[in-house]
mmCIF file of C-alpha atoms in Angstrom:
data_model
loop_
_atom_site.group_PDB
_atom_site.id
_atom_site.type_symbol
_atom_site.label_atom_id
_atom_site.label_comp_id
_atom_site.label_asym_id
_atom_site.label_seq_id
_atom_site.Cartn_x
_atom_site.Cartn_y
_atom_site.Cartn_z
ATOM 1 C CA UNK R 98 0.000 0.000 0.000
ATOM 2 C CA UNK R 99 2.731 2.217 0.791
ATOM 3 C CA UNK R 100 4.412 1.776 -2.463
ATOM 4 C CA UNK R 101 1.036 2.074 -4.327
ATOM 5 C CA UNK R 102 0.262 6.157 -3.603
ATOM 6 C CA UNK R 103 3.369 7.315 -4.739
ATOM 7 C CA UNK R 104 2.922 5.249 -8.381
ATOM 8 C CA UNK R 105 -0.976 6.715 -8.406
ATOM 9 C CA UNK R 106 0.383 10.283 -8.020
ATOM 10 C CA UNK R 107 2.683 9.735 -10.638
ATOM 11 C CA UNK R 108 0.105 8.583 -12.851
ATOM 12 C CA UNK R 109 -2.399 11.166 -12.348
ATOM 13 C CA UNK R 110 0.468 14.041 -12.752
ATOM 14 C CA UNK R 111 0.690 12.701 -16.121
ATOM 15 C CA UNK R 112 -3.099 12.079 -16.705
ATOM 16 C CA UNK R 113 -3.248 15.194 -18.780
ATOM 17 C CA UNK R 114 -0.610 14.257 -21.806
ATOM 18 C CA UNK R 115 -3.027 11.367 -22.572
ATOM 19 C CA UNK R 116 -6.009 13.705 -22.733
ATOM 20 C CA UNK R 117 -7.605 11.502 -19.701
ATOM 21 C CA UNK R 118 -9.213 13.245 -16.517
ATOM 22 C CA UNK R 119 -7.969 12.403 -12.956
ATOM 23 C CA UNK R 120 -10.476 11.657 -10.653
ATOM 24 C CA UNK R 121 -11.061 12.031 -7.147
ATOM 25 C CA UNK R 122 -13.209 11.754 -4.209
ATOM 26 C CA UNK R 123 -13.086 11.453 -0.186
ATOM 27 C CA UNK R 124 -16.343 10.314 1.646
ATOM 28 C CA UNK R 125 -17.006 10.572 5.593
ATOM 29 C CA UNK R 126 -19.622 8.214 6.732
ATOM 30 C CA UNK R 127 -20.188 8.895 10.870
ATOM 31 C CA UNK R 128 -23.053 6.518 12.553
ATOM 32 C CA UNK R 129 -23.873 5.819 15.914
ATOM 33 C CA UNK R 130 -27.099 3.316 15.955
ATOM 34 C CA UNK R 131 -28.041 2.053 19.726
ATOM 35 C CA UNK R 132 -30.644 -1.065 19.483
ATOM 36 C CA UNK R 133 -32.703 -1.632 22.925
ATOM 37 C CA UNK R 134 -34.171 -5.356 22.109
ATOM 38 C CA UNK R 135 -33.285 -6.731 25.493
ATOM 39 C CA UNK R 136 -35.154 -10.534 26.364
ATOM 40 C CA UNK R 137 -35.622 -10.582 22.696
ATOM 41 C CA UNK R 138 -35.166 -13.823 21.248
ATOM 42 C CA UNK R 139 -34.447 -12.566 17.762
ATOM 43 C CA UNK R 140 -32.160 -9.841 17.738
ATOM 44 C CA UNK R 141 -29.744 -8.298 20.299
ATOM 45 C CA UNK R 142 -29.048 -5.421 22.137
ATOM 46 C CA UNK R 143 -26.451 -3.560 21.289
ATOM 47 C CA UNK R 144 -24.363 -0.102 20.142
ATOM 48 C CA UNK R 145 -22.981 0.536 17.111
ATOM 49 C CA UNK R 146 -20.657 3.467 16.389
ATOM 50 C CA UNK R 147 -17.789 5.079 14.392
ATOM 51 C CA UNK R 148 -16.437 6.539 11.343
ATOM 52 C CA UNK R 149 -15.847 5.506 7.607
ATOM 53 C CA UNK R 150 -13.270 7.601 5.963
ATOM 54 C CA UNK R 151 -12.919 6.017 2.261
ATOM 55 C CA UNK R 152 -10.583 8.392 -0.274
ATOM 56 C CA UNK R 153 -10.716 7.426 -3.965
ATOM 57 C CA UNK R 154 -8.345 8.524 -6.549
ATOM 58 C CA UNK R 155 -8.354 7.368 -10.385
ATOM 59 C CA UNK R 156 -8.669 8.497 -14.058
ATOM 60 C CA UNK R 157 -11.677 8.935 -16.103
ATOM 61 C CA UNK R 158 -11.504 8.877 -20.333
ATOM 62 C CA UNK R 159 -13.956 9.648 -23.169
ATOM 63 C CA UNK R 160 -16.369 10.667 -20.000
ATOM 64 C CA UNK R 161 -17.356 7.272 -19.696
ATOM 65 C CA UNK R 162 -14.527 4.593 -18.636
ATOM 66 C CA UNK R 163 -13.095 5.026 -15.342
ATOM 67 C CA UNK R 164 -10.509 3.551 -12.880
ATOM 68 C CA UNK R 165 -10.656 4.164 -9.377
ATOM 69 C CA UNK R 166 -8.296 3.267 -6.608
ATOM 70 C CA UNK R 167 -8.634 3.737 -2.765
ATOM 71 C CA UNK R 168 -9.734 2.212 0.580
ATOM 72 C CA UNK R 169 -12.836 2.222 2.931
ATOM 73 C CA UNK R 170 -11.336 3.098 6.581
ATOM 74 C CA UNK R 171 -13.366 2.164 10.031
ATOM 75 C CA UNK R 172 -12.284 3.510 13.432
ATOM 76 C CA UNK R 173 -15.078 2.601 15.891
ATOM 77 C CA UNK R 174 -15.937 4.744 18.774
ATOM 78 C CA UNK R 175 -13.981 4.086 21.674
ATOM 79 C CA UNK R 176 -11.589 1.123 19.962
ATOM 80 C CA UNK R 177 -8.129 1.924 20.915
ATOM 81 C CA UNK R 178 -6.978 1.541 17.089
ATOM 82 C CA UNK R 179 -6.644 3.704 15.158
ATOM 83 C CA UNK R 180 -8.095 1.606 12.079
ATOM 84 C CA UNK R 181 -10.116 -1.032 13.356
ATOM 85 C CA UNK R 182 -11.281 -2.004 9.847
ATOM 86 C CA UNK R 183 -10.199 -1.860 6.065
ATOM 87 C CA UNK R 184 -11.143 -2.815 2.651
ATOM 88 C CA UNK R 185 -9.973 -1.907 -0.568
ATOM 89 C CA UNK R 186 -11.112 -0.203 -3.168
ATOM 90 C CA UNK R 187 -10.165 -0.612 -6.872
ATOM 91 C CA UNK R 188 -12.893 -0.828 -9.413
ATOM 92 C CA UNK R 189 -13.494 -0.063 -13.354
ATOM 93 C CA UNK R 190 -16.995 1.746 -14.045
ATOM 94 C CA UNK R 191 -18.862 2.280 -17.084
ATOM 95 C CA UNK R 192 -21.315 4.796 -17.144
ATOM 96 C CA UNK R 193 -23.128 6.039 -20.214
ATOM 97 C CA UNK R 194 -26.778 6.415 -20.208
ATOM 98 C CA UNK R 195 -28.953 4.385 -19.683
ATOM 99 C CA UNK R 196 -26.496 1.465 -18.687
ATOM 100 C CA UNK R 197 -24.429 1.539 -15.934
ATOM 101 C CA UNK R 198 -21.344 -1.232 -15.402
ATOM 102 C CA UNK R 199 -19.018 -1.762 -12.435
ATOM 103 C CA UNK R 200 -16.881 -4.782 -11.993
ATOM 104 C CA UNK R 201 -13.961 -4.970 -8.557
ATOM 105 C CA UNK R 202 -14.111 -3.711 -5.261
ATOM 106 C CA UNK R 203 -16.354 -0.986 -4.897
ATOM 107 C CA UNK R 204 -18.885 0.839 -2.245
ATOM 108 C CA UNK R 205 -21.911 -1.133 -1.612
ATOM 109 C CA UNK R 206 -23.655 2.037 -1.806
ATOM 110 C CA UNK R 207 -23.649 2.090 -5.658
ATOM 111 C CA UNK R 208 -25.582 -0.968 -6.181
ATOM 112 C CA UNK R 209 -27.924 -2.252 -3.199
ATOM 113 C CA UNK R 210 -29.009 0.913 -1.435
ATOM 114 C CA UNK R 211 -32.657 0.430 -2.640
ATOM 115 C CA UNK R 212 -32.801 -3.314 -0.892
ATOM 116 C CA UNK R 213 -35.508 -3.350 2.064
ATOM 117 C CA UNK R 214 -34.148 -4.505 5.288
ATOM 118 C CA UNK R 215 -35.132 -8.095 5.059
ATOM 119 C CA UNK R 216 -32.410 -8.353 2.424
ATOM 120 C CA UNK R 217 -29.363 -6.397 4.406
ATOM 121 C CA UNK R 218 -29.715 -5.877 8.161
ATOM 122 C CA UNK R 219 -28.223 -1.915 9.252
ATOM 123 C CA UNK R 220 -24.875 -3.747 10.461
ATOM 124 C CA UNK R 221 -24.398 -4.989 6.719
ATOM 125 C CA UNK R 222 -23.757 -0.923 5.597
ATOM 126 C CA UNK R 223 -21.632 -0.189 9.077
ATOM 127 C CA UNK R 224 -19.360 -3.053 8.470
ATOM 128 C CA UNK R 225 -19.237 -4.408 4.989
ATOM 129 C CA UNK R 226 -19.131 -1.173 3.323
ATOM 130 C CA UNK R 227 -18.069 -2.678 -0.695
ATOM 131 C CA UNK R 228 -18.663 -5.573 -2.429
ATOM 132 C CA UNK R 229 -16.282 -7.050 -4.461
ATOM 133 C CA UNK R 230 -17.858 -8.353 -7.807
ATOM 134 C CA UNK R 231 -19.727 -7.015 -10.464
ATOM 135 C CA UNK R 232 -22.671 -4.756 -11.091
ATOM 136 C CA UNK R 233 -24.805 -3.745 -14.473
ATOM 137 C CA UNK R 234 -27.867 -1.855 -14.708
ATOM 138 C CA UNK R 235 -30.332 -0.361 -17.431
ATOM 139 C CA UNK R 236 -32.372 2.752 -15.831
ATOM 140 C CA UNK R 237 -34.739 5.381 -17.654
ATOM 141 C CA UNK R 238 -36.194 7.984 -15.724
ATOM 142 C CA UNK R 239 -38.257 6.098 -12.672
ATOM 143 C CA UNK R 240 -37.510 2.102 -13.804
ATOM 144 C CA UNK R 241 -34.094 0.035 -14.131
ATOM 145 C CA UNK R 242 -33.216 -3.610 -14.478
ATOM 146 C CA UNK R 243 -29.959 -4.679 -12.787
ATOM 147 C CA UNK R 244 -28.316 -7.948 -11.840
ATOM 148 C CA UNK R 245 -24.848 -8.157 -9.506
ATOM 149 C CA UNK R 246 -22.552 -10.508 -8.049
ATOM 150 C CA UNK R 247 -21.025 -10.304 -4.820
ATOM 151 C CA UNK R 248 -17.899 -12.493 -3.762
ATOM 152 C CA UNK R 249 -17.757 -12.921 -0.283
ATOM 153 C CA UNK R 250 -15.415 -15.657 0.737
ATOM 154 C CA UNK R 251 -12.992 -17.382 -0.882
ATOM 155 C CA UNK R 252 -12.468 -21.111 -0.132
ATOM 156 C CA UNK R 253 -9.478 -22.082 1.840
ATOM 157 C CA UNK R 254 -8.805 -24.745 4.776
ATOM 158 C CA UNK R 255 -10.361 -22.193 7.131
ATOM 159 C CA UNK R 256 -12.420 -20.013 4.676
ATOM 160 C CA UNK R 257 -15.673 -20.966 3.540
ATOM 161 C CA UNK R 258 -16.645 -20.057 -0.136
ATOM 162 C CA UNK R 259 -19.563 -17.961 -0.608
ATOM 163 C CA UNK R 260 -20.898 -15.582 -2.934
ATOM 164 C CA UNK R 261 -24.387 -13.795 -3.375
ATOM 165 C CA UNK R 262 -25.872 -13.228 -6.315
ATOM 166 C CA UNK R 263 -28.710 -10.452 -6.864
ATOM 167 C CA UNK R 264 -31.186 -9.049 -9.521
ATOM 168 C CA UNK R 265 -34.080 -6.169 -9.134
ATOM 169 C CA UNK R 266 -36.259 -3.756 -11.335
ATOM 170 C CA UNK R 267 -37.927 -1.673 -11.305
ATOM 171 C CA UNK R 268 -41.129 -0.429 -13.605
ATOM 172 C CA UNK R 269 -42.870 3.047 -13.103
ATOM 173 C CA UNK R 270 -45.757 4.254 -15.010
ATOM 174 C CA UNK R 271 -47.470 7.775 -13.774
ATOM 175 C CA UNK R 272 -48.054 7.440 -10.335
ATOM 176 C CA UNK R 273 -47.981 3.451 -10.100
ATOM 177 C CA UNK R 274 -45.264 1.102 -10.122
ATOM 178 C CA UNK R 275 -44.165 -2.331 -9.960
ATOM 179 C CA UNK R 276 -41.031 -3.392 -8.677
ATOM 180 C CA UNK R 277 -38.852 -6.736 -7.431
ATOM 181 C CA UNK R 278 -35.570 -7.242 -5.653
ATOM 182 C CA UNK R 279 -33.819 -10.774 -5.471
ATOM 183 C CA UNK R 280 -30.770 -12.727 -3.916
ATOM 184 C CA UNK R 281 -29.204 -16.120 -3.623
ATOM 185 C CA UNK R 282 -26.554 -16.481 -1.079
ATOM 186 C CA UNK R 283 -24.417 -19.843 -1.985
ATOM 187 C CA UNK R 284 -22.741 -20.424 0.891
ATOM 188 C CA UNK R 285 -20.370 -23.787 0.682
ATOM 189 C CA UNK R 286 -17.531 -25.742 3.391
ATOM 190 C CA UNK R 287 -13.168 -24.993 3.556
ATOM 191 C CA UNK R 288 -11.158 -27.528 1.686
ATOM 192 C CA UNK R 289 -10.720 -30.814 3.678
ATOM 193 C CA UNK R 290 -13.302 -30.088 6.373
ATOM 194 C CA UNK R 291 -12.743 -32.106 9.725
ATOM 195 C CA UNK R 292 -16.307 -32.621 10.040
ATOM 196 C CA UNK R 293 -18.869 -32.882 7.174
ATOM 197 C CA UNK R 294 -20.275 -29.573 6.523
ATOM 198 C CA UNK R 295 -23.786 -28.547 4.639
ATOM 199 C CA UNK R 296 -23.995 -26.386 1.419
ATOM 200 C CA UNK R 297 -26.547 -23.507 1.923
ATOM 201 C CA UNK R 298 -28.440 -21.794 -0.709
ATOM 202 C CA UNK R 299 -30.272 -18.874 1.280
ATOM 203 C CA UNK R 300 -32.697 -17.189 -1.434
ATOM 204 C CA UNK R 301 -35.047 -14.070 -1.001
ATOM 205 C CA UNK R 302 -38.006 -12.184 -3.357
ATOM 206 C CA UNK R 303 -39.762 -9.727 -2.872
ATOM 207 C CA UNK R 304 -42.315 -9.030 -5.278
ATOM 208 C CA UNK R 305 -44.820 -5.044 -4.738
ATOM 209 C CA UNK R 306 -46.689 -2.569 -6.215
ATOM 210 C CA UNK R 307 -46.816 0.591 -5.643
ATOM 211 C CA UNK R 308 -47.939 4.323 -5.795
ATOM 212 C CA UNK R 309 -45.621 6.976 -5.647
ATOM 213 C CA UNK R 310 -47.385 10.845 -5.238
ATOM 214 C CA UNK R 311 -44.463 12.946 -4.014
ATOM 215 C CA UNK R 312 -44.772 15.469 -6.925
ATOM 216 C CA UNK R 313 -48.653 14.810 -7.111
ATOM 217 C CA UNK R 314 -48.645 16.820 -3.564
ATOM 218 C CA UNK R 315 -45.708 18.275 -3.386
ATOM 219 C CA UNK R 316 -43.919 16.228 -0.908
ATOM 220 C CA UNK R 317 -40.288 15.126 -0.914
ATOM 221 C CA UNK R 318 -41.380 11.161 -0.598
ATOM 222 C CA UNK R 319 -45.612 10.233 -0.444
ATOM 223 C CA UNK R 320 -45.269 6.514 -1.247
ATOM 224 C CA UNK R 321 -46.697 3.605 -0.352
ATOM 225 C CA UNK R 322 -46.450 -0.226 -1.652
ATOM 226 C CA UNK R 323 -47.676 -3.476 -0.835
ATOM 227 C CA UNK R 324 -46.109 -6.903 -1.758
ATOM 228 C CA UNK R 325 -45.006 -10.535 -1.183
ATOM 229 C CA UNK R 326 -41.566 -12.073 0.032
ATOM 230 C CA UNK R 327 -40.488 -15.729 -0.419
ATOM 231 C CA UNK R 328 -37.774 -17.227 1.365
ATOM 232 C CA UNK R 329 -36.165 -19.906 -0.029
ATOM 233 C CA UNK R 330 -33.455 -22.204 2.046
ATOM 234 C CA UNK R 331 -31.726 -25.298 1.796
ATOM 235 C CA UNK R 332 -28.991 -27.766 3.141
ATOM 236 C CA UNK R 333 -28.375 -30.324 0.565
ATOM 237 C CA UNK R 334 -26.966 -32.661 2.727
ATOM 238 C CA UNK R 335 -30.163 -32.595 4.307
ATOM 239 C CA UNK R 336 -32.024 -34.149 1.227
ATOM 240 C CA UNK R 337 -35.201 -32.759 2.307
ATOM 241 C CA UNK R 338 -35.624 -30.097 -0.188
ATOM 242 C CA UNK R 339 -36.015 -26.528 -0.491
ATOM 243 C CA UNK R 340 -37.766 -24.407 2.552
ATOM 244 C CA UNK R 341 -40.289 -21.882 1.609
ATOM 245 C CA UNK R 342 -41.573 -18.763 3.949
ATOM 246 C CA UNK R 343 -43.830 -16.665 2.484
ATOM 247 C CA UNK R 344 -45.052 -13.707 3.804
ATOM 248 C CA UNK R 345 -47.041 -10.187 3.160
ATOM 249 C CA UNK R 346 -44.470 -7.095 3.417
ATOM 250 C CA UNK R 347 -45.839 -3.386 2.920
ATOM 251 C CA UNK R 348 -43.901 -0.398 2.853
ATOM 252 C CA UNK R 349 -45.240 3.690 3.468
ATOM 253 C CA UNK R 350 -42.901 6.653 3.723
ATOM 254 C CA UNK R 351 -43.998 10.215 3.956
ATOM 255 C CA UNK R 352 -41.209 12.917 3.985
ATOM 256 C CA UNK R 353 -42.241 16.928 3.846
ATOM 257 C CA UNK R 354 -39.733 19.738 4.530
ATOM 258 C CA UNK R 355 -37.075 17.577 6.386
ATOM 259 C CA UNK R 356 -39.422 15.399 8.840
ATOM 260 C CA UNK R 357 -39.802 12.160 7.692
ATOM 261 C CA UNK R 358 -42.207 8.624 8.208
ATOM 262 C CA UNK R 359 -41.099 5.145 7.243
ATOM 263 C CA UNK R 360 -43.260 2.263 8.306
ATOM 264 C CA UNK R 361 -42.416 -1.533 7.228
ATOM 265 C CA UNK R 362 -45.046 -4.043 8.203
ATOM 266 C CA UNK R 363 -44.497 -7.932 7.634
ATOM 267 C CA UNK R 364 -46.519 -10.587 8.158
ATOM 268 C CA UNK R 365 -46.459 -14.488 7.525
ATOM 269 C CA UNK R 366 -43.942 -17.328 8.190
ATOM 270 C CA UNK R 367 -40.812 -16.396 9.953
ATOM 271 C CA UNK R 368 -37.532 -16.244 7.823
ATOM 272 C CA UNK R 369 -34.173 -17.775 8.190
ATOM 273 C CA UNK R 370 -35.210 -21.579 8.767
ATOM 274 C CA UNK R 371 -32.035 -22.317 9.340
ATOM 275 C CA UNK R 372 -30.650 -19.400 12.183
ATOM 276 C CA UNK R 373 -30.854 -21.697 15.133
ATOM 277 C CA UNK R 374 -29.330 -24.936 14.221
ATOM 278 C CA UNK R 375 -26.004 -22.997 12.342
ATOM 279 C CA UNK R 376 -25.510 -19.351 13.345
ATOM 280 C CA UNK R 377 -24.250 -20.014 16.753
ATOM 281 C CA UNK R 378 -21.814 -22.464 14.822
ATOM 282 C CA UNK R 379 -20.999 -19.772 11.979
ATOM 283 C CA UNK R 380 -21.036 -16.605 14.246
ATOM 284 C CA UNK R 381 -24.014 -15.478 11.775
ATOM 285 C CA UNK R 382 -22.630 -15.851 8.498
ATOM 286 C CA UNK R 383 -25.552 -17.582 6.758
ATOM 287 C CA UNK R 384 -27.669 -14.855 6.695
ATOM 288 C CA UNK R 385 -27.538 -10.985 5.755
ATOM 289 C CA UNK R 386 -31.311 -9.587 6.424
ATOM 290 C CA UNK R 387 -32.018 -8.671 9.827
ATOM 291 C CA UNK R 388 -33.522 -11.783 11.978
ATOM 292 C CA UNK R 389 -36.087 -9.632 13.491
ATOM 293 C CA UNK R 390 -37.517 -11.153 10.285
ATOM 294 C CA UNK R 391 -37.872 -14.491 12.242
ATOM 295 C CA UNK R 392 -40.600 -13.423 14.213
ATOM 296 C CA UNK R 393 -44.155 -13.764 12.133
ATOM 297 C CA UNK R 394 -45.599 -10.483 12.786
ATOM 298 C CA UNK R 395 -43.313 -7.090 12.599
ATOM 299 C CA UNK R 396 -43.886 -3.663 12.489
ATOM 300 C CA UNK R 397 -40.947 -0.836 12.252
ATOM 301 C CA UNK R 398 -42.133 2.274 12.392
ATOM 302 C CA UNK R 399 -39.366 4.618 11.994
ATOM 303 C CA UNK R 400 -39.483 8.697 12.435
ATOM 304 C CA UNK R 401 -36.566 11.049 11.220
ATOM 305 C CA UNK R 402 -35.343 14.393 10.806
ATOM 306 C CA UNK R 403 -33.199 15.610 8.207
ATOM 307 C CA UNK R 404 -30.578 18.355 9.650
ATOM 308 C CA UNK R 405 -29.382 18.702 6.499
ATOM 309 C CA UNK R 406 -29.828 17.181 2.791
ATOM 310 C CA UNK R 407 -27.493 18.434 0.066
ATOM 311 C CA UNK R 408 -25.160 17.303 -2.426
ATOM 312 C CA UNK R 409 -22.431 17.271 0.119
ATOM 313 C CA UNK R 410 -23.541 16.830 3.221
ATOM 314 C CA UNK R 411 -26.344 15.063 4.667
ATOM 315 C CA UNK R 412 -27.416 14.631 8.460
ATOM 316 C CA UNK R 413 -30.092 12.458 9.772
ATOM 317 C CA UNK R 414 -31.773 11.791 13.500
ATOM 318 C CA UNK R 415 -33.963 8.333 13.740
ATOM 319 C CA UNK R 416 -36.276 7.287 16.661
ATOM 320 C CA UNK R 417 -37.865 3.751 15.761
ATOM 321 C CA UNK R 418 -40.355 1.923 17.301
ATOM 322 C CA UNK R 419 -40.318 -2.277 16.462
ATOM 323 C CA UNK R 420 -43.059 -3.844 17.605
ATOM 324 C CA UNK R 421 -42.541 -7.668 17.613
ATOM 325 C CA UNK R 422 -42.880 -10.680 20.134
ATOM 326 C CA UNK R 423 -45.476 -8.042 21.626
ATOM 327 C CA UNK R 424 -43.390 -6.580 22.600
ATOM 328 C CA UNK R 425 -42.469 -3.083 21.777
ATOM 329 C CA UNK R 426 -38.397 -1.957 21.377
ATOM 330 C CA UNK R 427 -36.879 1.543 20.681
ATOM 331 C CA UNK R 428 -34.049 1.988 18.630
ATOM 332 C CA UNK R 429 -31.959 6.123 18.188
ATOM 333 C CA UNK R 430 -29.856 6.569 15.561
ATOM 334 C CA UNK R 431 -27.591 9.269 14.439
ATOM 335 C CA UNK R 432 -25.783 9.463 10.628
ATOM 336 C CA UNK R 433 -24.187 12.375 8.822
ATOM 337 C CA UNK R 434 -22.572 11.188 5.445
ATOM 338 C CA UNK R 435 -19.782 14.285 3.759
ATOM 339 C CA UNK R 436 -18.762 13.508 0.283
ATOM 340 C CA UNK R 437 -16.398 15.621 -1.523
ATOM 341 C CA UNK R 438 -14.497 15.686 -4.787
ATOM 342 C CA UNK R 439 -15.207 15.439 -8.744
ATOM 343 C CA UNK R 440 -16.436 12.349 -9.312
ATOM 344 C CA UNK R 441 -19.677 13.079 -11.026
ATOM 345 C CA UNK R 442 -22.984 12.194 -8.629
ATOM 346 C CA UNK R 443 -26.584 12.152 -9.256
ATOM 347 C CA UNK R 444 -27.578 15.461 -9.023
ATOM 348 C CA UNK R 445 -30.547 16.407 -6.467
ATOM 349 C CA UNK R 446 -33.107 19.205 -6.957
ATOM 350 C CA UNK R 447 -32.696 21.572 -4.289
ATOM 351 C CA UNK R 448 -34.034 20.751 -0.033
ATOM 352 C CA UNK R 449 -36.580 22.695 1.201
ATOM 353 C CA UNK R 450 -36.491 23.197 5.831
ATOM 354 C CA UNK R 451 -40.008 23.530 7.380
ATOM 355 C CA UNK R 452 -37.854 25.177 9.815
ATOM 356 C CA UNK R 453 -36.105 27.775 6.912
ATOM 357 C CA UNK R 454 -37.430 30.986 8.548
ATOM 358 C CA UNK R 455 -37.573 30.345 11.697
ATOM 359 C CA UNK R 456 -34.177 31.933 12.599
ATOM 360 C CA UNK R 457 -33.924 34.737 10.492
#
């Protein structure tokens, strides 16, 4: 690593006799997310807290090929390290309207952000920040098709192999839409196991419709949809077959002026079939959605404030309420995200405050 930066600089000094753009961008992710789900039998209590500092440096051509070099830094709050966590980012990108192609190590941000919760659990942002793979995607104006690939262990004597491989879409007409997200998680045994190990395939759908009337009234998100998730699992050593859990999920968020309402409601057979035979064995690594899901009836109702919402800067206060196991559990969580440089971003129409005049 040491030995890399000084070639990069190099390289980007002379970017400009090859008519090629150099590229750069530093992001600082700060979260602090305390969980109060004590005598729960599905999730844990638990704080979460610290800081992602991920620079990225590169060269862009023909304003459509790009290569981009850096690293995704965690110190957590109160650790005595000063890096508690790193991975690497180097990644190619391809991004000419309406496709979209990225294939290496780069921020999970890019490709999964619009997964619901029953896919990737909070923790999966804090802590595995990129995904090292490939990603492709078709959008046009409100819909997109993508599919992606996600390598997450590679088999040795002490690694498992395992990999996740994803699809969604997305199809907006007017008001209404119709949209689908999907996953298979393949997760296999090390090389020469001492004792005989299962292969997993963990799968999840989620098929909804929806109404989206944000611009209708004016609002920065008036949206509501309705669907239904399957959950598919197996161990093929157990010869039993696959493991369906079906269930009804619904999603409504209203947002006006910087004060926000998301409520997720699930009901039906509880996921993860598997989570108490294996995880205590695996230290959780067969599953990736959070195993409140386990529990047949949930409700997270989640209220937020946006401090700020820009380009550059965005700061966010949630209270949420779960109500499962009736029982209900509060949850306070704190994120400001600071993203600076020239690397070209989705531009955003400008925030309007409730609060704007208040002060002046």
């Amino acid at each position: 690593m040491k030995r890399l930066f000084p070639l990069l600089l190099i390289w980007l000094i002379s970017a400009g006799a090859f008519a090629q753009k150099a590229e750069w961008q530093v992001n600082l992710y700060d979260f602090f997310d305390n969980t109060e789900f004590g005598f729960s039998k599905y999730q844990m209590p638990q704080t979460m807290s610290g800081v992602h500092v991920a620079p990225e440096i590169g060269l862009g051509w023909d304003s459509v090929h790009h290569v981009r070099v850096g690293a995704d830094l965690l110190h957590e709050f109160g650790s005595d390290k000063v890096v508690d966590y790193s991975n690497p980012i180097a990644y190619y990108a391809f991004e000419y309207k309406p496709f979209r192609f990225y294939m290496g190590a780069f921020p999970r941000k890019m490709a999964v952000d619009r997964y619901p919760r029953i896919f990737f659990q909070d923790s999966i942002t804090f802590y595995r920040p990129t995904i090292t793979g490939l990603f492709w995607e078709f959008s046009k104006k409100n819909s997109y098709a993508n599919v992606w690939l996600d390598w997450t262990s590679r088999q040795t004597t002490k690694r498992h192999e395992a990999f996740i491989m994803g699809w969604s879409g997305k199809l907006a007409s007017g008001i209404f839409y119709g949209q689908h997200f999907g996953y298979m998680y393949h997760y296999a045994g090390v090389i020469h196991p001492t004792e005989p190990e299962a292969l997993h395939d963990n799968g999840m759908m989620l098929t909804s419709l929806g109404v989206d009337l944000a611009e209708k009234a004016d609002f920065e998100k008036l949206e509501l949809n309705a669907g239904y998730a399957v959950g598919l699992e197996r161990a093929r050593a157990d010869n039993d077959g696959w493991h369906k859990q079906k269930g009804f999920l619904s999603e409504a968020r209203v947002e006006y002026r910087g004060l926000g309402i998301f409520n997720t409601f699930y009901a039906g057979h509880g996921q993860m079939y598997y989570h108490n035979q294996y995880v205590s064995a695996t230290g959780n690594l067969l599953y990736w959605g959070d195993p409140i899901y386990q529990a047949k009836s949930y409700d997270r109702l989640d209220g937020y404030i946006n401090f700020l919402h820009t380009d550059v800067v965005k700061v966010r206060f949630t209270y949420s309420l779960h109500f499962a196991e009736h029982t209900m559990y509060h949850e306070q969580g704190l994120s400001v995200n600071y993203t600076l440089g020239n690397i070209k971003k989705t531009p955003e129409k400008k925030y309007r405050y409730l609060w704007a005049g208040w002060f002046r």
